[in-house]
């Protein structure tokens, strides 16, 4: 499981169906959908009904990122709306393991996300066992124009090492202000799935997606 996940948050909202087609044709594996509740993060985005509305317009894997308090409340609805991956925050769940298990029980892949201030030590073996994807936030989530946090690279490396030590093969997904200037470093540190927004949607989307995919694949071979 590796590749890039363009974030629909940065797409042209006047023509989302067309944007999804362009993402798919350019060869991206996933589309990243950020759901914000104005509580866990200081912003709002879109909701489950929009995911359901977009589902029929593409075969892309729907990579849903729940920046929402107690996301366990919405998991069956996300499945019904057509989500494939559901990532929840360790900081947002009273019962992390149960939440991840519920996602799997509903037939989706479960992601566990860490905010920049959360230490990777919060990822216990039990939590990692219940997750299919480890998601590292490389900015403070839910705010506009945040800078990439360089300390994230060390965190990605540490998580990669933890997974190796536990002999667990799970992709690491990274999310937050990743563009052409830093994607190689992020892949070098051990990331498999790259969420990217502005860098892809600014200019020619297809060319940007192809260029970033090549950089990710090249980086992984090294
Ligand atoms: Zn996200």
Short mmCIF file of C-alpha atoms and ligand atoms in Angstrom, two decimals:
data_model
loop_
_atom_site.label_atom_id
_atom_site.label_comp_id
_atom_site.label_asym_id
_atom_site.label_seq_id
_atom_site.Cartn_x
_atom_site.Cartn_y
_atom_site.Cartn_z
CA UNK A 1 0.00 0.00 0.00
CA UNK A 2 1.80 3.10 -1.17
CA UNK A 3 1.20 6.10 -3.36
CA UNK A 4 -0.24 9.53 -3.20
CA UNK A 5 -3.51 10.84 -1.85
CA UNK A 6 -4.50 14.25 -3.26
CA UNK A 7 -6.54 16.13 -0.69
CA UNK A 8 -9.94 17.15 -1.97
CA UNK A 9 -9.87 20.06 0.46
CA UNK A 10 -7.79 21.96 -2.12
CA UNK A 11 -9.86 20.99 -5.17
CA UNK A 12 -12.12 23.27 -7.18
CA UNK A 13 -15.45 22.89 -5.36
CA UNK A 14 -17.43 24.07 -8.37
CA UNK A 15 -16.61 20.81 -10.14
CA UNK A 16 -15.68 18.11 -7.68
CA UNK A 17 -16.78 15.21 -9.90
CA UNK A 18 -14.48 16.44 -12.64
CA UNK A 19 -11.62 16.91 -10.18
CA UNK A 20 -12.01 13.29 -9.05
CA UNK A 21 -11.83 12.12 -12.66
CA UNK A 22 -8.66 14.11 -13.20
CA UNK A 23 -7.07 12.66 -10.04
CA UNK A 24 -7.97 9.16 -11.19
CA UNK A 25 -6.71 9.64 -14.76
CA UNK A 26 -3.42 11.06 -13.50
CA UNK A 27 -2.78 7.76 -11.70
CA UNK A 28 -3.27 8.63 -8.03
CA UNK A 29 -4.24 5.66 -5.88
CA UNK A 30 -6.36 7.48 -3.32
CA UNK A 31 -8.30 10.64 -2.69
CA UNK A 32 -7.97 12.13 0.78
CA UNK A 33 -11.12 13.48 2.40
CA UNK A 34 -10.69 15.64 5.51
CA UNK A 35 -13.69 15.80 7.79
CA UNK A 36 -13.41 18.54 10.44
CA UNK A 37 -15.85 19.13 13.29
CA UNK A 38 -14.91 22.61 14.52
CA UNK A 39 -14.23 21.04 17.90
CA UNK A 40 -11.29 18.66 17.64
CA UNK A 41 -9.86 21.15 15.13
CA UNK A 42 -10.68 24.86 14.89
CA UNK A 43 -12.33 24.57 11.49
CA UNK A 44 -15.17 22.96 9.56
CA UNK A 45 -15.00 21.16 6.23
CA UNK A 46 -17.54 18.80 4.70
CA UNK A 47 -19.47 15.82 5.97
CA UNK A 48 -20.58 12.28 5.27
CA UNK A 49 -23.34 13.27 2.89
CA UNK A 50 -20.81 14.78 0.53
CA UNK A 51 -18.74 11.58 0.56
CA UNK A 52 -21.85 9.64 -0.37
CA UNK A 53 -22.61 12.13 -3.14
CA UNK A 54 -19.14 11.76 -4.65
CA UNK A 55 -18.88 7.99 -4.39
CA UNK A 56 -20.43 7.12 -7.76
CA UNK A 57 -18.20 9.50 -9.70
CA UNK A 58 -14.92 7.62 -9.15
CA UNK A 59 -13.26 4.30 -8.36
CA UNK A 60 -10.50 5.97 -6.33
CA UNK A 61 -9.95 4.65 -2.82
CA UNK A 62 -11.68 7.05 -0.42
CA UNK A 63 -9.16 7.81 2.32
CA UNK A 64 -11.23 9.55 4.98
CA UNK A 65 -9.46 11.47 7.73
CA UNK A 66 -11.73 12.12 10.72
CA UNK A 67 -10.58 15.25 12.54
CA UNK A 68 -13.54 14.75 14.79
CA UNK A 69 -14.08 14.04 18.51
CA UNK A 70 -15.27 10.51 19.18
CA UNK A 71 -15.43 9.38 15.54
CA UNK A 72 -16.74 5.97 16.64
CA UNK A 73 -20.22 7.56 16.40
CA UNK A 74 -19.99 7.84 12.61
CA UNK A 75 -18.29 4.65 11.45
CA UNK A 76 -21.29 2.68 10.09
CA UNK A 77 -22.45 5.82 8.26
CA UNK A 78 -18.99 6.25 6.72
CA UNK A 79 -19.10 2.68 5.45
CA UNK A 80 -22.53 3.23 4.00
CA UNK A 81 -21.31 6.45 2.31
CA UNK A 82 -18.52 4.53 0.55
CA UNK A 83 -15.40 5.19 2.65
CA UNK A 84 -12.56 2.68 2.17
CA UNK A 85 -10.07 3.90 4.77
CA UNK A 86 -11.07 5.69 7.95
CA UNK A 87 -8.34 7.37 9.97
CA UNK A 88 -9.08 8.55 13.50
CA UNK A 89 -6.95 10.57 15.92
CA UNK A 90 -5.50 8.95 19.00
CA UNK A 91 -6.19 12.26 20.79
CA UNK A 92 -9.87 12.24 19.79
CA UNK A 93 -10.92 8.78 20.97
CA UNK A 94 -11.83 7.73 24.48
CA UNK A 95 -11.40 4.10 23.40
CA UNK A 96 -8.89 3.99 20.57
CA UNK A 97 -8.68 0.27 20.13
CA UNK A 98 -12.44 -0.21 20.07
CA UNK A 99 -12.76 2.58 17.50
CA UNK A 100 -10.18 0.93 15.21
CA UNK A 101 -11.85 -2.44 15.67
CA UNK A 102 -15.22 -0.96 14.76
CA UNK A 103 -13.75 0.42 11.51
CA UNK A 104 -12.38 -3.01 10.64
CA UNK A 105 -15.61 -4.70 11.69
CA UNK A 106 -17.43 -2.50 9.18
CA UNK A 107 -15.07 -3.75 6.45
CA UNK A 108 -12.78 -0.72 6.08
CA UNK A 109 -9.09 -0.14 6.70
CA UNK A 110 -8.38 1.58 10.00
CA UNK A 111 -5.87 4.40 10.31
CA UNK A 112 -4.49 5.84 13.53
CA UNK A 113 -3.37 9.48 13.40
CA UNK A 114 -1.02 11.41 15.65
CA UNK A 115 -0.95 15.18 16.01
CA UNK A 116 2.46 16.91 16.00
CA UNK A 117 2.46 17.33 19.78
CA UNK A 118 1.66 13.66 20.41
CA UNK A 119 4.62 11.44 21.06
CA UNK A 120 4.93 8.27 19.01
CA UNK A 121 5.19 6.42 22.35
CA UNK A 122 1.38 6.76 22.52
CA UNK A 123 1.24 4.09 19.81
CA UNK A 124 1.25 0.99 21.97
CA UNK A 125 1.64 -2.44 20.46
CA UNK A 126 -2.09 -3.05 21.00
CA UNK A 127 -3.05 0.12 19.15
CA UNK A 128 -0.70 -0.67 16.27
CA UNK A 129 -2.09 -4.20 16.04
CA UNK A 130 -5.60 -2.81 15.63
CA UNK A 131 -4.55 -0.35 12.89
CA UNK A 132 -3.88 -0.89 9.20
CA UNK A 133 -2.28 2.52 8.56
CA UNK A 134 -0.27 4.88 10.78
CA UNK A 135 -0.96 8.52 9.95
CA UNK A 136 1.52 11.22 10.95
CA UNK A 137 0.37 14.84 10.92
CA UNK A 138 3.22 17.02 9.65
CA UNK A 139 1.37 20.27 10.46
CA UNK A 140 -1.06 21.28 13.20
CA UNK A 141 -4.35 20.08 11.76
CA UNK A 142 -7.37 22.10 10.78
CA UNK A 143 -5.63 25.44 10.28
CA UNK A 144 -4.81 27.26 7.08
CA UNK A 145 -1.28 27.89 5.83
CA UNK A 146 0.61 25.93 8.48
CA UNK A 147 4.30 25.19 7.91
CA UNK A 148 5.65 21.64 7.60
CA UNK A 149 7.17 20.60 10.94
CA UNK A 150 10.71 19.25 10.35
CA UNK A 151 10.64 17.24 13.61
CA UNK A 152 8.03 15.06 11.89
CA UNK A 153 10.83 13.36 9.96
CA UNK A 154 12.32 11.92 13.13
CA UNK A 155 8.88 10.81 14.26
CA UNK A 156 8.30 8.99 10.95
CA UNK A 157 11.68 7.27 11.31
CA UNK A 158 10.92 6.24 14.89
CA UNK A 159 7.54 4.81 13.90
CA UNK A 160 9.11 2.92 10.99
CA UNK A 161 11.60 1.43 13.47
CA UNK A 162 8.82 0.53 15.94
CA UNK A 163 6.90 -1.26 13.19
CA UNK A 164 10.03 -3.16 12.16
CA UNK A 165 10.77 -4.12 15.75
CA UNK A 166 7.23 -5.47 16.11
CA UNK A 167 7.54 -7.15 12.69
CA UNK A 168 4.43 -5.33 11.54
CA UNK A 169 4.04 -4.33 7.93
CA UNK A 170 1.87 -1.25 7.88
CA UNK A 171 2.05 1.80 5.69
CA UNK A 172 2.87 5.18 7.18
CA UNK A 173 0.79 8.01 5.76
CA UNK A 174 1.94 11.60 6.13
CA UNK A 175 -0.31 14.64 5.97
CA UNK A 176 0.35 18.36 6.04
CA UNK A 177 2.07 20.80 3.70
CA UNK A 178 4.00 18.20 1.72
CA UNK A 179 5.10 19.42 -1.68
CA UNK A 180 7.85 18.97 -4.24
CA UNK A 181 10.47 20.54 -1.96
CA UNK A 182 10.08 18.09 0.93
CA UNK A 183 8.40 14.92 -0.40
CA UNK A 184 11.71 13.10 -0.92
CA UNK A 185 12.77 13.69 2.68
CA UNK A 186 9.42 12.43 3.92
CA UNK A 187 9.64 9.27 1.79
CA UNK A 188 13.26 8.79 2.85
CA UNK A 189 12.18 8.91 6.48
CA UNK A 190 9.80 5.99 5.83
CA UNK A 191 6.48 7.33 4.55
CA UNK A 192 4.47 5.21 2.10
CA UNK A 193 1.34 7.28 1.45
CA UNK A 194 1.70 10.99 0.83
CA UNK A 195 -1.26 13.29 1.32
CA UNK A 196 -0.78 16.47 -0.65
CA UNK A 197 -3.07 19.39 -1.38
CA UNK A 198 -1.88 22.78 -2.52
CA UNK A 199 1.25 21.48 -4.29
CA UNK A 200 -0.90 19.30 -6.55
CA UNK A 201 -3.89 21.54 -7.20
CA UNK A 202 -1.81 24.62 -7.93
CA UNK A 203 -1.04 24.53 -11.65
CA UNK A 204 -1.56 21.43 -13.77
CA UNK A 205 -3.11 18.78 -11.52
CA UNK A 206 -2.36 15.80 -13.78
CA UNK A 207 1.27 16.75 -14.31
CA UNK A 208 1.75 17.50 -10.62
CA UNK A 209 0.29 14.14 -9.60
CA UNK A 210 2.51 12.29 -12.08
CA UNK A 211 5.59 14.19 -10.96
CA UNK A 212 4.94 13.53 -7.29
CA UNK A 213 4.19 9.84 -7.88
CA UNK A 214 7.49 9.48 -9.67
CA UNK A 215 9.29 11.20 -6.79
CA UNK A 216 7.60 8.90 -4.26
CA UNK A 217 8.40 5.76 -6.26
CA UNK A 218 11.97 6.85 -6.91
CA UNK A 219 12.46 7.68 -3.23
CA UNK A 220 11.18 4.28 -2.16
CA UNK A 221 13.67 2.42 -4.36
CA UNK A 222 16.64 4.09 -2.70
ZN1 LIG B 1 -5.94 14.85 6.27
#
